[in-house]
């Protein structure tokens, strides 16, 4: 099933939740992203919610009140859980039915919502009163490398004579990441320690990372899985994608450059990965899909198992990504954060479908709640570079912050905030919320407890 534009995407739809109608909200009624929240002091375990304006719809409460029926009821029952994994294992038609009934319950001037509005209004939780948790129990996490510009830039720093390896234009390159250290937005990130070698002539040493970086990426959540031994064909790959979030692949560049050969990133990446709390469904993104950018002249065609006409026509998602930095000093002084980059997910060399199909092409099974990272989303222009490694050219061209501080890599107290949004003429703008993390120095506070 190809998720198509339907009534729930109509740009003129408004909600009786007034904050959902403000032009710059990330969560108008056309979005309806899912997450998991908890109220401080609340006895309730984590609950599935849907973002609408500055409110969260408590799904379990709506279910108990009997607000859903038909296939949407099946999906709503899967939401009575502390994670989205159950919902992710239902099929897209079931998830789509839930979206339609939610849209009807929340829209203004609709016969179906009028009677239920007072009831649903009782099940709204203000976002400011809630803690947003990790939405998914991630079983496996794999991180790709799908931006040609990022791969070329990084390659030219690590291997000046051989920047882009010959496999890049044939293979969606990736590595197996670490699920246990995936954290929710807002979790502080402890500066990792590791083994580094500062100069080729020196002995390696163990100590705090001196080249800590972020990477702006898109997280792709797997919905329906596949059987071990049965690859997912590219024609049906998007049926296995539940939705997207923002992902910060924190990276220790000094550890990475010493450890990465011959088996790829290991401890340089596995200390933390931050996810934004709201999962924007593939269906919500339908109006923002479009043709994949032409490959540069002379590049090979992807092999047949990675090529489908539908994917070439609709495989790119017009999703703008922005990264902001605020140092401790900037925040103390009340200065606004500095935008470091603005790039777009639609320009990647490999599509989500190609990454997912390639992942399973050897028979590897993926399961509901698995996570694929897109790789750093960089573009051709300097202000489209999605990490400090590229922005400062490995520290050679430091950034000057508004208060005069210099940055080659992240310092303790630096905060990185990522935003993502989709906007196109004739559509309602939708956003992803934020993906936030502050760097904390020193050893774990746990030792002092
Ligand atoms: Mn990465």
Coordinates of C-alpha atoms and ligand atoms in Angstrom, one line a residue:
X1 CA 0.0 0.0 0.0
X2 CA 1.4 3.4 -1.0
X3 CA 0.4 5.9 1.6
X4 CA -1.4 8.6 -0.3
X5 CA -2.5 12.1 0.4
X6 CA -6.0 12.1 1.7
X7 CA -8.6 14.0 3.8
X8 CA -6.3 14.1 6.8
X9 CA -3.7 16.2 4.9
X10 CA -6.2 18.9 3.7
X11 CA -4.4 22.2 4.3
X12 CA -7.6 23.9 5.3
X13 CA -8.4 21.5 8.2
X14 CA -8.3 23.1 11.6
X15 CA -8.7 21.7 15.1
X16 CA -10.7 22.8 18.1
X17 CA -7.4 22.6 20.0
X18 CA -6.6 26.2 19.3
X19 CA -2.8 26.0 19.6
X20 CA -2.8 23.5 16.7
X21 CA -4.0 26.2 14.4
X22 CA -1.1 28.6 15.0
X23 CA 1.0 29.0 11.8
X24 CA 4.3 28.0 13.3
X25 CA 3.3 25.1 15.4
X26 CA 5.1 21.8 14.6
X27 CA 1.9 19.9 15.4
X28 CA -1.1 21.0 13.4
X29 CA -3.9 18.5 12.9
X30 CA -2.3 17.4 9.6
X31 CA 0.7 15.9 11.6
X32 CA -0.5 13.8 14.5
X33 CA 2.9 12.3 15.5
X34 CA 3.1 9.6 18.2
X35 CA 5.2 9.6 21.3
X36 CA 5.4 8.3 24.8
X37 CA 5.0 10.6 27.8
X38 CA 4.8 10.6 31.5
X39 CA 3.5 13.2 34.0
X40 CA 5.8 14.0 36.9
X41 CA 4.4 12.7 40.1
X42 CA 2.0 10.6 38.2
X43 CA 1.6 6.9 39.2
X44 CA 0.9 6.0 35.6
X45 CA 3.5 4.1 33.7
X46 CA 4.6 5.7 30.4
X47 CA 1.7 6.3 28.0
X48 CA 1.4 6.6 24.3
X49 CA 0.3 10.1 23.2
X50 CA -0.4 12.1 20.1
X51 CA 0.9 15.6 19.7
X52 CA -1.7 18.3 18.8
X53 CA -0.6 21.9 19.1
X54 CA 0.9 22.3 22.6
X55 CA -1.2 19.4 23.9
X56 CA -0.9 15.6 24.1
X57 CA -3.8 13.3 23.5
X58 CA -3.7 10.4 26.0
X59 CA -4.4 7.4 23.8
X60 CA -5.1 4.9 26.6
X61 CA -7.7 7.3 28.0
X62 CA -9.4 7.7 24.6
X63 CA -9.4 3.9 24.2
X64 CA -11.0 3.4 27.6
X65 CA -13.7 5.9 26.7
X66 CA -14.6 3.9 23.6
X67 CA -13.7 6.6 21.1
X68 CA -12.4 4.2 18.4
X69 CA -14.0 1.5 16.3
X70 CA -13.2 -0.8 13.4
X71 CA -9.5 -1.1 12.4
X72 CA -8.7 2.1 14.3
X73 CA -9.7 0.2 17.5
X74 CA -7.1 -2.4 16.8
X75 CA -4.5 0.3 16.4
X76 CA -5.7 2.1 19.5
X77 CA -5.5 -1.1 21.5
X78 CA -1.9 -1.4 20.4
X79 CA -1.3 2.0 21.9
X80 CA -2.2 0.9 25.4
X81 CA 1.4 0.1 26.1
X82 CA 4.6 1.9 27.4
X83 CA 6.2 2.1 23.9
X84 CA 5.1 2.3 20.3
X85 CA 6.4 -1.1 19.4
X86 CA 3.0 -2.8 19.4
X87 CA 1.5 -0.2 17.2
X88 CA 4.5 -0.4 14.9
X89 CA 3.9 -4.1 14.4
X90 CA 0.4 -3.5 13.0
X91 CA 0.0 -2.9 9.3
X92 CA -0.1 0.5 7.6
X93 CA -3.9 0.2 6.8
X94 CA -4.6 -0.3 10.5
X95 CA -2.4 2.7 11.5
X96 CA -4.0 4.8 8.8
X97 CA -7.5 4.0 10.2
X98 CA -6.3 5.4 13.5
X99 CA -5.0 8.5 12.0
X100 CA -8.3 9.1 10.2
X101 CA -10.4 8.7 13.4
X102 CA -8.0 10.9 15.4
X103 CA -8.2 13.5 12.7
X104 CA -12.0 13.4 12.9
X105 CA -12.0 13.6 16.7
X106 CA -9.8 16.6 16.7
X107 CA -11.1 18.6 13.8
X108 CA -13.2 21.7 14.1
X109 CA -16.7 21.9 12.7
X110 CA -17.0 18.2 12.1
X111 CA -20.2 16.3 13.0
X112 CA -18.1 13.4 14.2
X113 CA -16.1 15.5 16.6
X114 CA -18.8 17.7 18.1
X115 CA -20.3 15.1 20.4
X116 CA -16.9 13.8 21.5
X117 CA -15.1 17.0 21.9
X118 CA -15.7 17.6 25.6
X119 CA -14.7 14.0 26.3
X120 CA -11.5 14.2 24.3
X121 CA -10.7 17.6 25.8
X122 CA -10.5 15.8 29.2
X123 CA -7.8 13.5 27.8
X124 CA -5.5 16.3 26.8
X125 CA -2.3 16.8 28.7
X126 CA -0.3 20.1 28.3
X127 CA 3.1 19.3 26.9
X128 CA 4.7 21.6 29.5
X129 CA 3.4 19.2 32.2
X130 CA 4.7 16.1 30.6
X131 CA 8.1 14.4 30.3
X132 CA 8.6 13.0 26.8
X133 CA 10.4 9.6 26.9
X134 CA 12.0 7.5 24.2
X135 CA 9.0 6.5 22.1
X136 CA 10.3 3.0 21.1
X137 CA 12.2 0.2 22.7
X138 CA 14.8 -0.1 19.9
X139 CA 15.9 -3.6 19.3
X140 CA 18.5 -3.0 16.7
X141 CA 20.0 0.2 15.4
X142 CA 22.0 0.6 12.1
X143 CA 23.4 3.8 10.9
X144 CA 23.9 4.6 7.2
X145 CA 26.1 7.1 5.4
X146 CA 23.7 8.3 2.6
X147 CA 24.9 11.8 2.0
X148 CA 27.4 11.9 -0.9
X149 CA 28.6 15.3 0.3
X150 CA 29.2 14.1 3.9
X151 CA 31.0 11.0 2.7
X152 CA 33.2 13.0 0.3
X153 CA 34.0 15.7 2.9
X154 CA 34.8 13.2 5.7
X155 CA 36.7 10.9 3.3
X156 CA 38.9 13.8 2.1
X157 CA 39.9 14.6 5.7
X158 CA 40.6 11.0 6.8
X159 CA 42.0 9.9 3.4
X160 CA 43.0 12.9 1.3
X161 CA 44.3 10.8 -1.6
X162 CA 41.3 8.6 -1.7
X163 CA 38.2 10.4 -0.4
X164 CA 35.3 8.4 -1.8
X165 CA 35.8 4.7 -1.7
X166 CA 34.8 2.8 -4.9
X167 CA 31.9 1.0 -3.2
X168 CA 30.0 4.2 -2.2
X169 CA 28.0 4.6 -5.4
X170 CA 26.9 0.9 -5.4
X171 CA 26.4 0.1 -1.7
X172 CA 24.3 2.1 0.8
X173 CA 27.1 2.0 3.3
X174 CA 26.2 1.4 7.0
X175 CA 27.4 -0.1 10.3
X176 CA 25.6 -1.7 13.2
X177 CA 25.1 0.9 15.9
X178 CA 24.3 0.5 19.5
X179 CA 20.7 0.4 20.8
X180 CA 21.4 0.4 24.5
X181 CA 22.8 4.0 24.5
X182 CA 19.9 5.5 22.6
X183 CA 18.5 8.3 24.8
X184 CA 15.6 10.7 24.7
X185 CA 15.9 14.3 23.8
X186 CA 17.0 16.4 26.8
X187 CA 19.2 13.7 28.3
X188 CA 22.6 15.2 29.0
X189 CA 25.5 13.6 27.2
X190 CA 28.6 12.6 29.1
X191 CA 31.9 13.4 27.3
X192 CA 33.2 9.9 26.5
X193 CA 36.7 8.6 27.3
X194 CA 38.6 6.5 24.9
X195 CA 41.8 5.5 23.3
X196 CA 43.3 8.0 20.9
X197 CA 46.6 8.6 19.1
X198 CA 47.2 12.3 18.6
X199 CA 50.2 12.0 16.3
X200 CA 51.2 9.0 14.1
X201 CA 54.7 9.0 15.8
X202 CA 53.2 8.9 19.3
X203 CA 51.9 6.1 21.5
X204 CA 48.1 6.0 22.0
X205 CA 46.7 7.2 25.3
X206 CA 43.4 6.8 27.1
X207 CA 41.5 9.9 28.3
X208 CA 38.6 12.3 27.7
X209 CA 37.5 12.8 24.1
X210 CA 39.0 16.0 22.7
X211 CA 37.1 16.1 19.4
X212 CA 33.4 15.6 20.4
X213 CA 30.9 16.2 17.6
X214 CA 27.3 15.9 16.7
X215 CA 25.7 14.6 13.4
X216 CA 22.3 15.7 12.2
X217 CA 20.4 12.7 10.9
X218 CA 17.0 11.4 10.3
X219 CA 15.9 8.3 12.3
X220 CA 13.8 5.8 10.3
X221 CA 11.6 3.5 12.4
X222 CA 10.9 0.0 11.1
X223 CA 7.2 -1.0 11.3
X224 CA 6.4 -4.4 9.9
X225 CA 9.4 -6.8 9.9
X226 CA 10.5 -9.5 7.6
X227 CA 11.3 -13.2 8.1
X228 CA 14.9 -14.2 8.5
X229 CA 16.1 -15.3 5.1
X230 CA 13.5 -13.3 3.1
X231 CA 14.8 -10.0 1.8
X232 CA 12.4 -7.1 1.4
X233 CA 12.1 -6.1 -2.3
X234 CA 12.5 -2.5 -3.0
X235 CA 9.0 -2.3 -4.4
X236 CA 7.5 -2.9 -1.0
X237 CA 10.2 -1.4 1.2
X238 CA 8.2 1.6 2.4
X239 CA 5.5 -0.8 3.7
X240 CA 8.1 -1.6 6.4
X241 CA 8.7 2.0 7.5
X242 CA 6.5 3.3 10.3
X243 CA 7.8 6.9 10.6
X244 CA 10.7 9.3 11.1
X245 CA 12.3 11.2 13.9
X246 CA 15.4 13.4 14.4
X247 CA 18.6 11.7 15.4
X248 CA 21.8 13.1 16.8
X249 CA 24.7 10.6 16.2
X250 CA 27.1 12.0 18.8
X251 CA 30.6 11.2 17.6
X252 CA 34.1 11.2 19.1
X253 CA 36.3 12.1 16.2
X254 CA 39.6 11.5 17.8
X255 CA 38.6 8.0 19.0
X256 CA 37.0 7.3 15.6
X257 CA 40.1 8.2 13.5
X258 CA 42.2 5.8 15.5
X259 CA 39.8 2.9 15.8
X260 CA 37.8 2.9 12.6
X261 CA 40.0 0.8 10.4
X262 CA 39.4 -2.0 9.4
X263 CA 35.9 -2.6 10.9
X264 CA 34.3 0.8 11.0
X265 CA 33.0 2.9 13.9
X266 CA 32.8 1.3 17.3
X267 CA 33.3 3.2 20.6
X268 CA 33.4 6.5 18.8
X269 CA 29.7 6.3 18.3
X270 CA 28.3 3.9 20.8
X271 CA 28.4 6.1 23.9
X272 CA 25.2 8.0 23.0
X273 CA 22.6 8.6 20.3
X274 CA 19.8 11.1 20.9
X275 CA 16.3 10.8 19.4
X276 CA 13.5 13.4 19.2
X277 CA 10.4 12.3 21.1
X278 CA 7.8 12.5 18.4
X279 CA 7.5 9.9 15.6
X280 CA 6.1 11.5 12.4
X281 CA 4.4 8.8 10.5
X282 CA 5.1 8.0 6.9
X283 CA 1.5 8.9 6.1
X284 CA 1.8 12.4 7.6
X285 CA 4.8 12.9 5.3
X286 CA 2.9 11.9 2.1
X287 CA 2.5 15.5 0.8
X288 CA 6.2 16.0 1.1
X289 CA 7.4 13.1 -1.0
X290 CA 8.9 13.7 -4.4
X291 CA 11.3 12.5 -7.0
X292 CA 14.8 11.5 -6.1
X293 CA 17.5 14.0 -7.2
X294 CA 19.4 12.9 -10.4
X295 CA 22.7 11.3 -9.7
X296 CA 25.7 13.2 -11.0
X297 CA 26.5 12.6 -14.6
X298 CA 28.6 9.6 -15.1
X299 CA 27.6 7.9 -11.9
X300 CA 26.5 4.2 -12.1
X301 CA 22.8 3.3 -11.9
X302 CA 21.9 1.5 -8.7
X303 CA 21.8 -2.2 -9.2
X304 CA 18.4 -3.6 -10.1
X305 CA 17.6 -4.8 -6.5
X306 CA 17.9 -1.2 -5.4
X307 CA 15.9 0.4 -8.2
X308 CA 12.2 0.9 -8.5
X309 CA 10.3 3.4 -10.6
X310 CA 8.0 4.3 -7.6
X311 CA 10.9 4.9 -5.3
X312 CA 12.6 7.1 -7.9
X313 CA 9.3 9.1 -8.3
X314 CA 8.4 9.4 -4.6
X315 CA 11.4 8.3 -2.6
X316 CA 12.7 11.7 -1.5
X317 CA 11.1 13.5 1.4
X318 CA 11.4 17.3 1.5
X319 CA 12.4 17.7 5.2
X320 CA 14.5 20.6 6.2
X321 CA 16.9 20.0 9.1
X322 CA 18.4 22.8 11.2
X323 CA 21.1 22.6 13.9
X324 CA 21.6 25.2 16.7
X325 CA 24.4 25.6 19.2
X326 CA 24.3 27.5 22.5
X327 CA 27.4 27.5 24.7
X328 CA 27.0 27.6 28.5
X329 CA 28.2 31.2 28.4
X330 CA 25.7 32.1 25.7
X331 CA 22.8 30.6 27.7
X332 CA 24.0 32.4 30.9
X333 CA 24.0 35.7 29.0
X334 CA 20.6 35.0 27.5
X335 CA 21.9 35.1 24.0
X336 CA 20.0 33.2 21.3
X337 CA 21.5 30.1 20.0
X338 CA 23.5 30.1 16.8
X339 CA 22.3 28.2 13.7
X340 CA 25.1 26.0 12.5
X341 CA 23.5 24.5 9.4
X342 CA 20.4 24.0 7.4
X343 CA 20.2 21.0 5.1
X344 CA 17.5 18.8 3.5
X345 CA 16.8 15.1 3.7
X346 CA 15.6 15.0 0.1
X347 CA 19.1 15.4 -1.3
X348 CA 20.5 12.2 0.0
X349 CA 22.3 9.8 -2.4
X350 CA 20.3 6.8 -1.2
X351 CA 16.6 6.7 -0.3
X352 CA 15.1 5.1 2.8
X353 CA 13.7 2.3 0.7
X354 CA 17.2 1.6 -0.8
X355 CA 18.7 1.5 2.7
X356 CA 16.0 -0.8 4.1
X357 CA 16.1 -3.1 1.1
X358 CA 19.9 -3.3 1.2
X359 CA 19.8 -4.0 4.9
X360 CA 17.7 -7.1 4.3
X361 CA 19.2 -8.1 1.0
X362 CA 21.3 -10.8 2.6
X363 CA 18.3 -12.2 4.4
X364 CA 18.8 -10.2 7.6
X365 CA 15.6 -9.7 9.4
X366 CA 14.4 -6.3 10.7
X367 CA 11.8 -6.0 13.4
X368 CA 9.2 -3.5 14.5
X369 CA 10.9 -0.8 16.4
X370 CA 14.3 -1.2 14.8
X371 CA 16.0 2.0 13.9
X372 CA 17.9 3.0 10.8
X373 CA 19.9 6.3 10.9
X374 CA 20.2 8.1 7.5
X375 CA 23.7 9.2 8.1
X376 CA 24.7 12.9 8.5
X377 CA 22.5 15.0 6.2
X378 CA 24.9 17.4 4.5
X379 CA 24.6 19.3 1.3
X380 CA 26.9 20.9 -1.2
X381 CA 27.0 24.4 0.4
X382 CA 29.1 25.3 3.4
X383 CA 26.1 26.1 5.6
X384 CA 24.6 22.7 4.8
X385 CA 27.3 20.7 6.5
X386 CA 25.7 18.5 9.2
X387 CA 28.5 18.2 11.7
X388 CA 31.4 20.2 13.2
X389 CA 34.0 17.9 11.6
X390 CA 32.8 19.3 8.2
X391 CA 31.9 22.8 9.4
X392 CA 35.4 23.5 10.9
X393 CA 37.2 21.2 8.5
X394 CA 38.5 19.0 11.3
X395 CA 39.2 22.0 13.5
X396 CA 41.3 23.8 10.8
X397 CA 38.6 26.5 10.4
X398 CA 37.1 27.2 13.9
X399 CA 33.7 28.8 14.2
X400 CA 33.4 32.0 16.1
X401 CA 30.3 32.1 18.3
X402 CA 28.4 35.4 18.8
X403 CA 30.1 36.0 22.1
X404 CA 33.6 35.6 20.6
X405 CA 34.2 32.0 21.8
X406 CA 35.9 29.7 19.3
X407 CA 34.7 26.2 18.5
X408 CA 36.5 23.4 16.7
X409 CA 34.6 20.7 18.5
X410 CA 32.0 20.6 21.3
X411 CA 33.0 21.9 24.8
X412 CA 31.4 20.9 28.1
X413 CA 28.2 22.9 28.6
X414 CA 27.5 23.2 24.8
X415 CA 23.9 22.5 23.9
X416 CA 23.0 21.2 20.5
X417 CA 19.3 21.5 19.4
X418 CA 18.0 20.1 16.1
X419 CA 14.8 21.0 14.4
X420 CA 13.1 19.5 11.4
X421 CA 10.1 20.6 9.4
X422 CA 8.3 20.0 6.1
X423 CA 6.8 22.9 4.1
X424 CA 5.6 23.1 0.6
X425 CA 3.2 25.4 -1.3
X426 CA -0.4 24.1 -1.0
X427 CA 0.3 22.1 2.1
X428 CA 0.1 22.7 5.9
X429 CA 3.6 22.9 7.4
X430 CA 4.4 20.1 9.8
X431 CA 7.4 19.8 12.2
X432 CA 9.3 17.2 14.2
X433 CA 9.7 19.1 17.4
X434 CA 13.3 19.2 18.7
X435 CA 16.2 16.9 19.5
X436 CA 18.3 18.4 22.3
X437 CA 21.4 17.5 24.3
X438 CA 23.9 19.2 26.5
X439 CA 27.5 18.0 26.9
X440 CA 28.5 17.2 30.4
X441 CA 32.1 16.9 31.4
X442 CA 33.9 14.7 33.9
X443 CA 33.1 11.3 35.2
X444 CA 29.6 9.9 35.8
X445 CA 27.9 11.5 38.8
X446 CA 26.8 8.0 39.7
X447 CA 30.2 7.5 41.4
X448 CA 29.3 10.2 44.0
X449 CA 25.9 8.7 44.9
Ligands
LIG1 MN1 26.3 8.9 11.7

